[in-house]
Coordinates of C-alpha atoms in Angstrom, one line a residue:
Chain K
X131 CA -136.7 -105.9 -75.4
X132 CA -133.4 -105.7 -73.7
X133 CA -130.4 -105.6 -76.1
X134 CA -126.9 -106.6 -75.2
X135 CA -125.7 -107.6 -71.8
X136 CA -128.2 -108.8 -69.2
X137 CA -125.8 -109.7 -66.4
X138 CA -122.8 -108.0 -64.7
X139 CA -119.9 -109.8 -63.1
X140 CA -120.0 -109.1 -59.4
X141 CA -116.2 -109.0 -59.2
X142 CA -115.3 -105.5 -60.3
X143 CA -118.8 -104.2 -59.8
X144 CA -117.4 -102.3 -56.9
X145 CA -116.5 -99.6 -59.5
X146 CA -120.2 -98.7 -59.5
X147 CA -120.1 -97.9 -55.8
X148 CA -117.0 -95.7 -56.4
X149 CA -119.0 -93.7 -58.9
X150 CA -121.8 -93.4 -56.4
X151 CA -119.2 -92.1 -53.9
X152 CA -117.9 -89.6 -56.5
X153 CA -121.4 -88.2 -57.0
X154 CA -122.0 -87.8 -53.3
X155 CA -118.6 -86.0 -52.8
X156 CA -119.3 -83.7 -55.8
X157 CA -122.7 -82.7 -54.2
X158 CA -121.3 -82.1 -50.7
X159 CA -121.9 -78.4 -50.6
X160 CA -125.4 -78.7 -52.3
X161 CA -126.6 -81.3 -49.8
X162 CA -125.3 -79.2 -46.8
X163 CA -127.0 -76.1 -48.2
X164 CA -130.3 -77.9 -48.5
X165 CA -129.9 -79.3 -45.0
X166 CA -128.9 -75.9 -43.6
X167 CA -132.3 -74.4 -44.7
X168 CA -134.3 -76.7 -42.4
X169 CA -131.8 -78.8 -40.5
X170 CA -128.3 -78.2 -39.2
X171 CA -126.4 -78.2 -42.4
X172 CA -124.1 -81.1 -41.9
X173 CA -125.7 -83.7 -44.2
X174 CA -123.3 -83.0 -47.2
X175 CA -120.2 -82.9 -45.1
X176 CA -120.9 -86.2 -43.2
X177 CA -122.1 -88.0 -46.4
X178 CA -119.0 -86.8 -48.3
X179 CA -116.7 -87.9 -45.5
X180 CA -118.2 -91.3 -45.3
X181 CA -118.5 -92.0 -49.0
X182 CA -115.1 -90.4 -49.7
X183 CA -113.4 -92.6 -47.1
X184 CA -115.1 -95.7 -48.5
X185 CA -113.8 -95.0 -52.0
X186 CA -110.3 -94.8 -50.6
X187 CA -110.6 -98.3 -49.1
X188 CA -112.4 -99.9 -52.1
X189 CA -110.6 -101.5 -55.0
X190 CA -113.2 -100.6 -57.7
X191 CA -111.5 -102.7 -60.4
X192 CA -111.6 -106.1 -58.7
X193 CA -113.8 -106.1 -55.6
X194 CA -117.4 -107.3 -55.6
X195 CA -120.2 -104.8 -55.2
X196 CA -121.3 -106.5 -51.9
X197 CA -117.9 -106.3 -50.5
X198 CA -117.7 -102.6 -51.4
X199 CA -121.1 -101.9 -49.9
X200 CA -120.0 -103.7 -46.7
X201 CA -117.0 -101.4 -46.4
X202 CA -119.2 -98.4 -46.9
X203 CA -121.7 -99.6 -44.4
X204 CA -119.0 -100.2 -41.7
X205 CA -117.6 -96.7 -42.2
X206 CA -121.1 -95.1 -42.0
X207 CA -121.9 -97.0 -38.8
X208 CA -118.6 -96.8 -37.0
X209 CA -117.2 -93.4 -38.2
X210 CA -120.0 -91.1 -39.3
X211 CA -122.9 -91.4 -36.9
X212 CA -125.6 -88.7 -37.1
X213 CA -128.9 -89.9 -38.5
X214 CA -127.6 -90.9 -41.9
X215 CA -124.9 -93.1 -40.5
X216 CA -127.3 -95.7 -39.1
X217 CA -129.9 -95.3 -41.9
X218 CA -127.6 -95.6 -44.9
X219 CA -125.4 -98.0 -42.9
X220 CA -128.3 -100.4 -42.5
X221 CA -129.3 -99.8 -46.2
X222 CA -126.0 -100.7 -47.6
X223 CA -125.4 -103.6 -45.2
X224 CA -128.7 -105.2 -46.1
X225 CA -128.1 -104.5 -49.8
X226 CA -124.8 -106.3 -49.5
X227 CA -126.4 -109.3 -47.7
X228 CA -128.9 -109.6 -50.5
X229 CA -126.1 -110.0 -53.1
X230 CA -124.1 -112.2 -50.8
X231 CA -121.2 -113.0 -53.0
X232 CA -123.2 -114.0 -56.1
X233 CA -120.9 -114.4 -59.1
X234 CA -123.2 -112.3 -61.3
X235 CA -125.7 -109.6 -60.8
X236 CA -128.8 -109.4 -63.0
X237 CA -132.0 -107.3 -63.1
X238 CA -133.7 -109.6 -60.5
X239 CA -130.7 -109.6 -58.2
X240 CA -130.5 -105.8 -58.3
X241 CA -134.3 -105.7 -57.4
X242 CA -133.7 -107.9 -54.4
X243 CA -130.8 -105.7 -53.4
X244 CA -132.7 -102.5 -53.4
X245 CA -135.8 -104.1 -51.7
X246 CA -133.5 -105.3 -48.9
X247 CA -132.0 -101.9 -48.6
X248 CA -135.4 -100.4 -48.2
X249 CA -136.4 -102.9 -45.5
X250 CA -133.1 -102.1 -43.7
X251 CA -134.0 -98.4 -43.5
X252 CA -137.5 -99.2 -42.4
X253 CA -136.2 -101.5 -39.6
X254 CA -134.0 -98.8 -38.0
X255 CA -136.0 -95.7 -38.6
X256 CA -139.7 -95.1 -38.0
X257 CA -140.6 -92.7 -40.9
X258 CA -143.3 -93.4 -43.5
X259 CA -143.8 -92.1 -47.0
X260 CA -145.0 -88.5 -46.8
X261 CA -142.9 -87.7 -43.8
X262 CA -140.3 -85.8 -45.9
X263 CA -137.4 -88.2 -45.6
X264 CA -135.3 -90.4 -47.8
X265 CA -138.1 -92.9 -47.9
X266 CA -140.0 -90.6 -50.2
X267 CA -137.3 -91.3 -52.8
X268 CA -136.5 -94.9 -51.9
X269 CA -140.0 -96.4 -51.7
X270 CA -141.3 -95.2 -55.1
X271 CA -138.0 -96.0 -56.7
X272 CA -138.0 -99.6 -55.5
X273 CA -141.7 -100.1 -56.3
X274 CA -141.3 -98.7 -59.7
X275 CA -138.3 -100.9 -60.5
X276 CA -140.3 -103.9 -59.4
X277 CA -143.2 -102.9 -61.5
X278 CA -141.0 -102.4 -64.5
X279 CA -139.7 -105.9 -64.2
X280 CA -143.2 -107.2 -63.8
X281 CA -144.1 -105.4 -66.9
X282 CA -141.4 -107.2 -68.8
X283 CA -139.1 -104.3 -69.2
X284 CA -135.4 -105.0 -69.8
X285 CA -132.8 -104.1 -67.2
X286 CA -131.8 -100.8 -68.8
X287 CA -135.4 -99.6 -69.1
X288 CA -136.2 -100.7 -65.5
X289 CA -133.3 -98.6 -64.3
X290 CA -134.4 -95.6 -66.3
X291 CA -137.9 -95.9 -64.7
X292 CA -136.4 -96.3 -61.3
X293 CA -134.3 -93.2 -61.7
X294 CA -137.3 -91.2 -62.9
X295 CA -139.3 -92.4 -59.9
X296 CA -136.5 -91.5 -57.5
X297 CA -136.4 -88.0 -59.0
X298 CA -140.1 -87.6 -58.7
X299 CA -140.0 -88.9 -55.2
X300 CA -137.2 -86.4 -54.3
X301 CA -139.2 -83.6 -55.8
X302 CA -142.3 -84.6 -53.9
X303 CA -140.6 -83.6 -50.7
X304 CA -140.5 -80.0 -51.8
X305 CA -144.1 -79.4 -50.8
X306 CA -144.1 -81.7 -47.7
X307 CA -144.1 -80.7 -44.1
X308 CA -141.4 -82.6 -42.2
X309 CA -142.6 -85.3 -39.7
X310 CA -139.2 -86.8 -38.7
X311 CA -135.8 -85.6 -37.6
X312 CA -134.7 -82.1 -36.8
X313 CA -136.8 -80.3 -39.5
X314 CA -140.0 -81.8 -38.1
X315 CA -140.0 -79.2 -35.3
X316 CA -140.5 -76.5 -38.0
X317 CA -143.9 -77.6 -39.0
X318 CA -145.2 -75.4 -41.9
X319 CA -141.8 -73.7 -42.1
X320 CA -140.2 -76.9 -43.5
X321 CA -142.4 -76.6 -46.6
X322 CA -140.7 -75.4 -49.8
X323 CA -137.3 -77.0 -49.4
X324 CA -136.2 -80.4 -50.7
X325 CA -135.4 -82.9 -48.0
X326 CA -131.6 -83.4 -47.9
X327 CA -131.9 -87.2 -47.2
X328 CA -134.4 -87.7 -50.1
X329 CA -132.0 -85.7 -52.3
X330 CA -128.9 -87.8 -51.4
X331 CA -130.9 -91.0 -51.8
X332 CA -131.9 -89.9 -55.2
X333 CA -128.2 -89.2 -56.1
X334 CA -127.3 -92.7 -54.9
X335 CA -130.0 -94.4 -56.9
X336 CA -129.4 -92.3 -60.0
X337 CA -125.7 -93.1 -59.8
X338 CA -126.5 -96.8 -59.6
X339 CA -128.9 -96.6 -62.6
X340 CA -126.3 -94.6 -64.6
X341 CA -123.3 -96.8 -63.6
X342 CA -125.1 -100.1 -64.3
X343 CA -126.8 -98.7 -67.5
X344 CA -123.5 -97.7 -68.9
X345 CA -122.0 -101.1 -68.3
X346 CA -124.9 -103.1 -69.8
X347 CA -125.5 -101.1 -72.9
X348 CA -121.9 -100.7 -74.2
Chain F
X256 CA -115.0 -66.3 -39.8
X257 CA -112.8 -65.3 -36.9
X258 CA -112.1 -68.7 -35.3
X259 CA -109.3 -70.8 -33.8
X260 CA -109.3 -73.7 -36.2
X261 CA -106.9 -75.9 -38.2
X262 CA -108.4 -78.3 -40.6
X263 CA -112.2 -78.3 -39.8
X264 CA -112.2 -82.1 -40.1
X265 CA -109.8 -82.4 -37.2
X266 CA -111.7 -80.1 -34.8
X267 CA -113.5 -82.7 -32.8
X268 CA -110.4 -84.9 -32.3
X269 CA -108.4 -81.9 -31.3
X270 CA -111.2 -80.7 -28.9
X271 CA -111.4 -84.1 -27.2
X272 CA -107.6 -84.4 -26.9
X273 CA -107.3 -81.0 -25.4
X274 CA -110.1 -81.6 -23.0
X275 CA -108.7 -84.9 -21.7
X276 CA -105.2 -83.3 -21.2
X277 CA -106.7 -80.4 -19.4
X278 CA -108.8 -82.6 -17.1
X279 CA -106.6 -85.7 -16.8
X280 CA -107.2 -85.8 -13.0
X281 CA -110.8 -86.6 -13.7
X282 CA -111.2 -88.1 -17.2
X283 CA -109.3 -90.3 -19.6
X284 CA -109.7 -91.4 -23.2
X285 CA -111.1 -94.8 -23.9
X286 CA -108.1 -96.9 -25.1
X287 CA -110.0 -98.3 -28.0
X288 CA -112.0 -95.3 -29.2
X289 CA -110.8 -91.7 -29.4
X290 CA -114.4 -90.6 -29.5
X291 CA -115.2 -91.9 -26.0
X292 CA -114.3 -90.0 -22.8
X293 CA -114.4 -92.0 -19.6
X294 CA -114.3 -91.0 -15.9
X295 CA -111.0 -91.8 -14.3
X296 CA -112.4 -94.3 -11.8
X297 CA -115.0 -95.9 -14.2
X298 CA -116.1 -98.6 -14.3
X299 CA -117.0 -98.9 -10.6
X300 CA -117.7 -102.5 -9.7
X301 CA -121.3 -103.0 -8.7
X302 CA -122.4 -99.5 -9.6
X303 CA -124.9 -98.7 -12.4
X304 CA -122.9 -97.0 -15.2
X305 CA -124.1 -93.7 -16.5
X306 CA -123.6 -93.0 -20.2
X307 CA -124.5 -90.1 -22.4
X308 CA -123.5 -88.7 -25.7
X309 CA -124.3 -86.3 -28.5
X310 CA -122.8 -84.1 -31.1
X311 CA -119.9 -81.8 -30.4
X312 CA -120.1 -78.0 -30.3
X313 CA -122.0 -77.9 -27.1
X314 CA -119.1 -77.8 -24.7
X315 CA -118.8 -78.1 -21.8
X316 CA -121.6 -80.6 -22.7
X317 CA -121.4 -83.5 -23.0
X318 CA -117.8 -84.4 -22.1
X319 CA -117.6 -81.8 -19.3
X320 CA -120.0 -83.7 -17.1
X321 CA -117.8 -86.8 -17.0
X322 CA -116.5 -87.6 -13.6
X323 CA -117.2 -88.9 -10.1
X324 CA -120.9 -89.2 -9.2
X325 CA -122.1 -87.9 -12.6
X326 CA -121.4 -89.4 -16.1
X327 CA -119.1 -92.4 -16.4
X328 CA -118.6 -92.4 -20.2
X329 CA -119.5 -90.1 -23.0
X330 CA -119.8 -90.9 -26.7
X331 CA -118.6 -87.9 -28.8
X332 CA -120.1 -87.1 -32.2
X333 CA -119.1 -84.8 -35.0
X334 CA -120.1 -81.1 -34.6
X335 CA -123.9 -81.1 -34.1
X336 CA -124.1 -84.8 -35.2
X337 CA -125.0 -87.9 -33.3
X338 CA -122.1 -90.1 -32.2
X339 CA -121.9 -93.4 -34.0
X340 CA -123.6 -96.5 -32.7
X341 CA -120.1 -97.9 -32.2
X342 CA -119.1 -95.0 -29.9
X343 CA -122.2 -95.3 -27.8
X344 CA -121.5 -99.1 -27.6
X345 CA -117.9 -98.4 -26.5
X346 CA -119.1 -95.9 -23.9
X347 CA -121.6 -98.4 -22.6
X348 CA -118.8 -101.0 -22.3
X349 CA -116.5 -98.5 -20.6
X350 CA -119.1 -97.6 -18.0
X351 CA -120.3 -101.2 -17.2
X352 CA -119.5 -102.2 -13.7
X353 CA -121.8 -105.3 -13.8
X354 CA -124.9 -103.6 -12.5
X355 CA -126.2 -102.4 -15.8
X356 CA -125.9 -99.1 -17.7
X357 CA -128.3 -96.2 -17.9
X358 CA -128.0 -94.2 -21.1
X359 CA -129.4 -90.7 -20.4
X360 CA -129.5 -88.7 -23.7
X361 CA -131.5 -86.1 -25.6
X362 CA -134.4 -86.7 -28.0
X363 CA -132.8 -86.4 -31.5
X364 CA -133.5 -88.7 -34.4
X365 CA -129.8 -89.7 -34.9
X366 CA -129.2 -90.3 -31.1
X367 CA -132.3 -92.4 -30.9
X368 CA -131.2 -94.7 -33.7
X369 CA -127.5 -94.9 -32.6
X370 CA -128.4 -95.6 -29.0
X371 CA -130.9 -98.3 -30.1
X372 CA -128.3 -100.0 -32.2
X373 CA -125.6 -99.7 -29.4
X374 CA -128.0 -101.1 -26.8
X375 CA -128.6 -104.1 -29.1
X376 CA -124.9 -104.7 -29.5
X377 CA -124.4 -104.4 -25.7
X378 CA -127.2 -106.8 -25.0
X379 CA -125.5 -109.4 -27.1
X380 CA -122.5 -109.1 -24.7
X381 CA -124.7 -109.5 -21.7
X382 CA -124.8 -105.9 -20.6
X383 CA -128.2 -104.6 -19.4
X384 CA -129.0 -101.2 -20.9
X385 CA -131.9 -98.9 -20.1
X386 CA -132.5 -95.4 -21.4
X387 CA -134.0 -92.1 -20.5
X388 CA -134.7 -89.7 -23.3
X389 CA -134.7 -86.0 -22.3
X390 CA -137.4 -83.8 -23.8
X391 CA -137.4 -80.6 -21.8
X392 CA -137.5 -78.0 -24.6
X393 CA -141.1 -76.6 -24.4
X394 CA -141.1 -74.8 -27.7
X395 CA -140.2 -77.8 -29.8
X396 CA -143.7 -79.5 -29.6
X397 CA -146.9 -79.0 -27.6
X398 CA -147.1 -80.5 -24.1
X399 CA -149.6 -83.1 -25.4
X400 CA -146.8 -84.4 -27.7
X401 CA -144.0 -84.2 -25.1
X402 CA -142.4 -87.3 -26.6
X403 CA -141.5 -85.2 -29.7
X404 CA -139.7 -82.5 -27.7
X405 CA -136.0 -82.0 -28.0
X406 CA -133.7 -82.5 -25.0
X407 CA -131.7 -79.4 -24.1
X408 CA -130.0 -78.0 -20.9
X409 CA -132.3 -80.0 -18.6
X410 CA -130.1 -82.9 -19.5
X411 CA -127.5 -81.5 -17.0
X412 CA -129.9 -81.9 -14.1
X413 CA -130.9 -85.4 -15.4
X414 CA -127.2 -86.5 -15.5
X415 CA -126.5 -84.9 -12.1
X416 CA -129.4 -86.6 -10.4
X417 CA -129.0 -89.9 -12.3
X418 CA -125.3 -89.9 -11.5
X419 CA -125.8 -89.2 -7.8
X420 CA -128.5 -91.9 -7.5
X421 CA -126.1 -94.4 -9.1
X422 CA -123.3 -93.3 -6.9
X423 CA -125.5 -94.0 -3.8
X424 CA -125.8 -97.6 -4.9
X425 CA -129.2 -97.7 -6.4
X426 CA -130.3 -100.4 -8.9
X427 CA -130.6 -99.8 -12.6
X428 CA -134.4 -99.5 -12.3
X429 CA -134.1 -97.0 -9.5
X430 CA -131.6 -94.9 -11.4
X431 CA -133.8 -94.9 -14.5
X432 CA -136.9 -94.0 -12.5
X433 CA -135.1 -91.1 -10.8
X434 CA -133.5 -89.7 -13.9
X435 CA -136.8 -89.9 -15.6
X436 CA -138.5 -88.0 -12.8
X437 CA -135.7 -85.4 -13.0
X438 CA -136.2 -84.7 -16.7
X439 CA -140.0 -84.9 -16.3
X440 CA -139.7 -82.1 -13.8
X441 CA -137.6 -79.9 -16.2
X442 CA -138.8 -77.3 -18.6
X443 CA -136.5 -75.3 -20.8
X444 CA -136.7 -72.5 -23.4
X445 CA -134.0 -70.9 -25.6
X446 CA -133.8 -67.5 -27.2
X447 CA -131.4 -66.9 -30.1
X448 CA -130.0 -63.5 -31.1
X449 CA -127.3 -64.6 -33.6
X450 CA -126.5 -67.7 -35.6
X451 CA -123.6 -70.1 -35.4
X452 CA -121.2 -71.4 -38.1
X453 CA -120.0 -74.9 -38.6
X454 CA -116.3 -74.4 -39.5
X455 CA -116.5 -76.8 -42.5
X456 CA -119.4 -74.7 -43.9
X457 CA -117.7 -71.4 -43.3
X458 CA -120.9 -69.4 -43.2
X459 CA -123.8 -69.2 -40.7
X460 CA -126.1 -72.1 -40.6
X461 CA -129.2 -69.9 -40.4
X462 CA -130.0 -66.3 -40.2
X463 CA -131.3 -64.1 -37.4
X464 CA -131.9 -60.6 -38.8
X465 CA -130.3 -57.7 -36.9
X466 CA -132.7 -56.3 -34.3
X467 CA -134.7 -59.5 -34.0
X468 CA -134.7 -62.5 -31.7
X469 CA -135.9 -66.0 -32.2
X470 CA -137.9 -67.4 -29.3
X471 CA -137.8 -71.1 -28.9
X472 CA -134.7 -71.7 -30.9
X473 CA -133.0 -75.1 -30.6
X474 CA -129.5 -76.1 -29.7
X475 CA -128.5 -76.6 -33.3
X476 CA -130.2 -73.5 -34.6
X477 CA -133.5 -75.3 -35.2
X478 CA -135.7 -72.3 -35.8
X479 CA -137.9 -71.1 -33.0
X480 CA -141.6 -70.6 -32.9
X481 CA -141.6 -66.8 -32.9
X482 CA -139.4 -64.2 -34.6
X483 CA -139.8 -60.9 -32.9
X484 CA -138.1 -57.5 -32.5
X485 CA -135.3 -57.8 -29.9
X486 CA -136.5 -56.0 -26.7
X487 CA -134.9 -55.3 -23.3
X488 CA -133.3 -58.0 -21.2
X489 CA -136.2 -57.6 -18.7
X490 CA -138.8 -58.2 -21.4
X491 CA -136.9 -61.2 -22.8
X492 CA -136.4 -62.7 -19.2
X493 CA -140.2 -62.2 -18.6
X494 CA -141.1 -64.0 -21.8
X495 CA -138.8 -66.9 -21.1
X496 CA -140.0 -67.4 -17.5
X497 CA -143.7 -67.1 -18.7
X498 CA -143.1 -69.8 -21.4
X499 CA -141.5 -72.2 -19.0
X500 CA -143.9 -71.7 -16.1
X501 CA -147.0 -71.8 -18.3
X502 CA -145.9 -75.3 -19.4
X503 CA -145.1 -76.4 -15.9
X504 CA -148.1 -75.2 -13.8
X505 CA -146.2 -75.6 -10.5
X506 CA -148.1 -75.0 -7.2
X507 CA -147.0 -72.1 -5.1
X508 CA -144.3 -73.1 -2.6
X509 CA -142.6 -75.5 -4.9
X510 CA -138.8 -75.5 -4.7
X511 CA -137.0 -75.3 -8.0
X512 CA -133.5 -75.3 -9.4
X513 CA -132.8 -72.7 -12.1
X514 CA -130.2 -73.0 -14.8
X515 CA -129.4 -70.1 -17.2
X516 CA -126.9 -71.1 -19.9
X517 CA -125.3 -69.0 -22.6
X518 CA -125.4 -70.4 -26.1
X519 CA -121.7 -69.7 -26.7
X520 CA -121.2 -66.0 -27.7
X521 CA -123.3 -64.2 -25.1
X522 CA -121.2 -62.5 -22.5
X523 CA -121.6 -64.1 -19.0
X524 CA -122.6 -60.7 -17.5
X525 CA -125.7 -60.6 -19.7
X526 CA -126.7 -64.0 -18.3
X527 CA -126.6 -62.5 -14.8
X528 CA -128.7 -59.6 -16.1
X529 CA -131.3 -62.1 -17.3
X530 CA -131.0 -64.2 -14.1
X531 CA -131.6 -61.2 -11.9
X532 CA -135.0 -60.6 -13.5
X533 CA -135.9 -64.2 -14.0
X534 CA -135.4 -64.9 -10.3
X535 CA -137.8 -62.0 -9.6
X536 CA -140.4 -63.5 -11.8
X537 CA -139.9 -67.0 -10.6
X538 CA -140.2 -65.9 -6.9
X539 CA -143.2 -63.7 -7.8
X540 CA -144.9 -66.9 -9.1
X541 CA -144.6 -68.3 -5.5
X542 CA -141.7 -70.6 -6.3
X543 CA -138.7 -71.0 -4.1
X544 CA -135.3 -71.1 -5.8
X545 CA -133.2 -73.7 -4.0
X546 CA -130.3 -73.3 -6.4
X547 CA -129.4 -71.1 -9.4
X548 CA -126.7 -71.9 -11.9
X549 CA -125.6 -69.2 -14.4
X550 CA -122.9 -69.7 -17.0
X551 CA -122.0 -71.5 -20.2
X552 CA -123.2 -74.9 -19.3
X553 CA -124.6 -76.1 -22.6
X554 CA -123.6 -74.1 -25.7
X555 CA -124.1 -74.1 -29.4
X556 CA -120.8 -73.1 -30.9
X557 CA -120.8 -69.3 -31.1
X558 CA -124.6 -68.8 -31.1
X559 CA -125.7 -65.6 -29.4
X560 CA -128.5 -66.3 -26.9
X561 CA -129.4 -68.1 -23.8
X562 CA -131.5 -70.9 -22.4
X563 CA -133.6 -71.1 -19.2
X564 CA -134.3 -74.4 -17.4
X565 CA -136.5 -74.7 -14.4
X566 CA -136.6 -78.0 -12.5
X567 CA -139.2 -78.7 -9.8
X568 CA -137.6 -80.4 -6.8
X569 CA -138.8 -82.8 -4.2
X570 CA -136.9 -83.9 -1.1
X571 CA -135.0 -86.7 -3.0
X572 CA -134.2 -84.7 -6.1
X573 CA -133.0 -81.9 -3.9
X574 CA -130.6 -84.2 -2.0
X575 CA -129.3 -85.8 -5.2
X576 CA -128.8 -82.4 -6.8
X577 CA -126.8 -81.2 -3.7
X578 CA -124.8 -84.4 -3.4
X579 CA -121.0 -83.9 -4.1
X580 CA -119.7 -84.4 -7.6
X581 CA -116.4 -83.7 -9.3
X582 CA -116.7 -82.9 -13.0
X583 CA -115.0 -80.3 -15.2
X584 CA -118.3 -78.7 -16.2
X585 CA -119.7 -78.0 -12.8
X586 CA -117.3 -76.1 -10.6

């Protein structure tokens, strides 16, 4: 079904991560506002700081995506801290390892990349789906993307389905009671607010889907 | 927002720099990491190193407890945010005198992950690391799920006792067991009367309506378990003592240490008003107050409110609590 380009050159694909960073920086206040309702309100600031710094150090026009993700991971783990530092730090580090300097990225390689990212998050954290965390976005997004490829969807279509699953996953956290992190101590009072981590994870995945989608359909 | 700030992004670095300059007789900055504060004499050869760390905004915690016979190195995080794994790792290295390092910290998701990663990095360099996770805040989870409770001001007693035990030449296992016993013997509760503002956000993190109080509030404004009309200091003190003692079930005659800390914007005289009544109630329960500490020991920016911590003592804990120390936060 897929028309047009089915692979991307890894060199220069760092530009996609720069777009992800722009989206996070643009949503700084929104993420902190969400976090402030049931957490301590620092999610947006810390995320924007980490992703913003990464963008300054990445050459989007020539660097590879894995090199850019390694830079981002190092910044999150050594300069940001909090909960999101190690969680997203592990996610991007394992995503970078999955690409490992490949010359080109295709639908299958991207699938391996996000699967590795999911496993990285699961290795450091102890949350499960339904706990009102970023996993509520990441798990259905990865599974839906893999199912799309198994269904024979082209890359663009698989990315569209992944993004929709990420959004549905993010929205599913609205009616959840938090089981992890600071908001878990609120019990029922955590219901009715989107989880900030699930929301930032959705922004990241959607920006990947949009950034790759634009590059392979033009 | 009426605050002394420059660029909100610089506030932690500026805090740490000012702290180290003010207390340069007792602390220094780690040469390789501006987010690690180290005791002047650390590492002490052959002594178990004591490390802690946490988000900024709780001053004098955590950095204020760095010094002789207490904490050897502290990892400093952003405001209300866990330090990085790298900073915990650098603190562990700075504290390591060859006898292992005890990381004594509070139960928060970020700290748990970053300490875990730091311990893994340290182990690769041959440093033995063991941890105690403080969970003294009674309102943050039921007693049956104590492992879910937050760590709050009881951490100060844990550091004091763990630090004194290490200074006495104990092994890593002994330091860990004693620090664990100290925190197991602690129960804390917080009451909030007014919220706090992260300077970068510019508006309060949460809301406490005028005329109300939040019982069981956390150190970062995690909402409490009850929101009630604000009553007299006596009634608040009674409520706090009742919550702590109900969870503790201490036999009459037990000796205790009592810590009343302001959350940042409550006048110290009001803390003494609370303490006066709390001491009455604690003594009326048949307990004997061996030592009382009243002041701003563990704050939450400019939150209005106070915490109460009661630690049950035995002969050893009492001796370790009383052992001399020299840190900026306890004087």
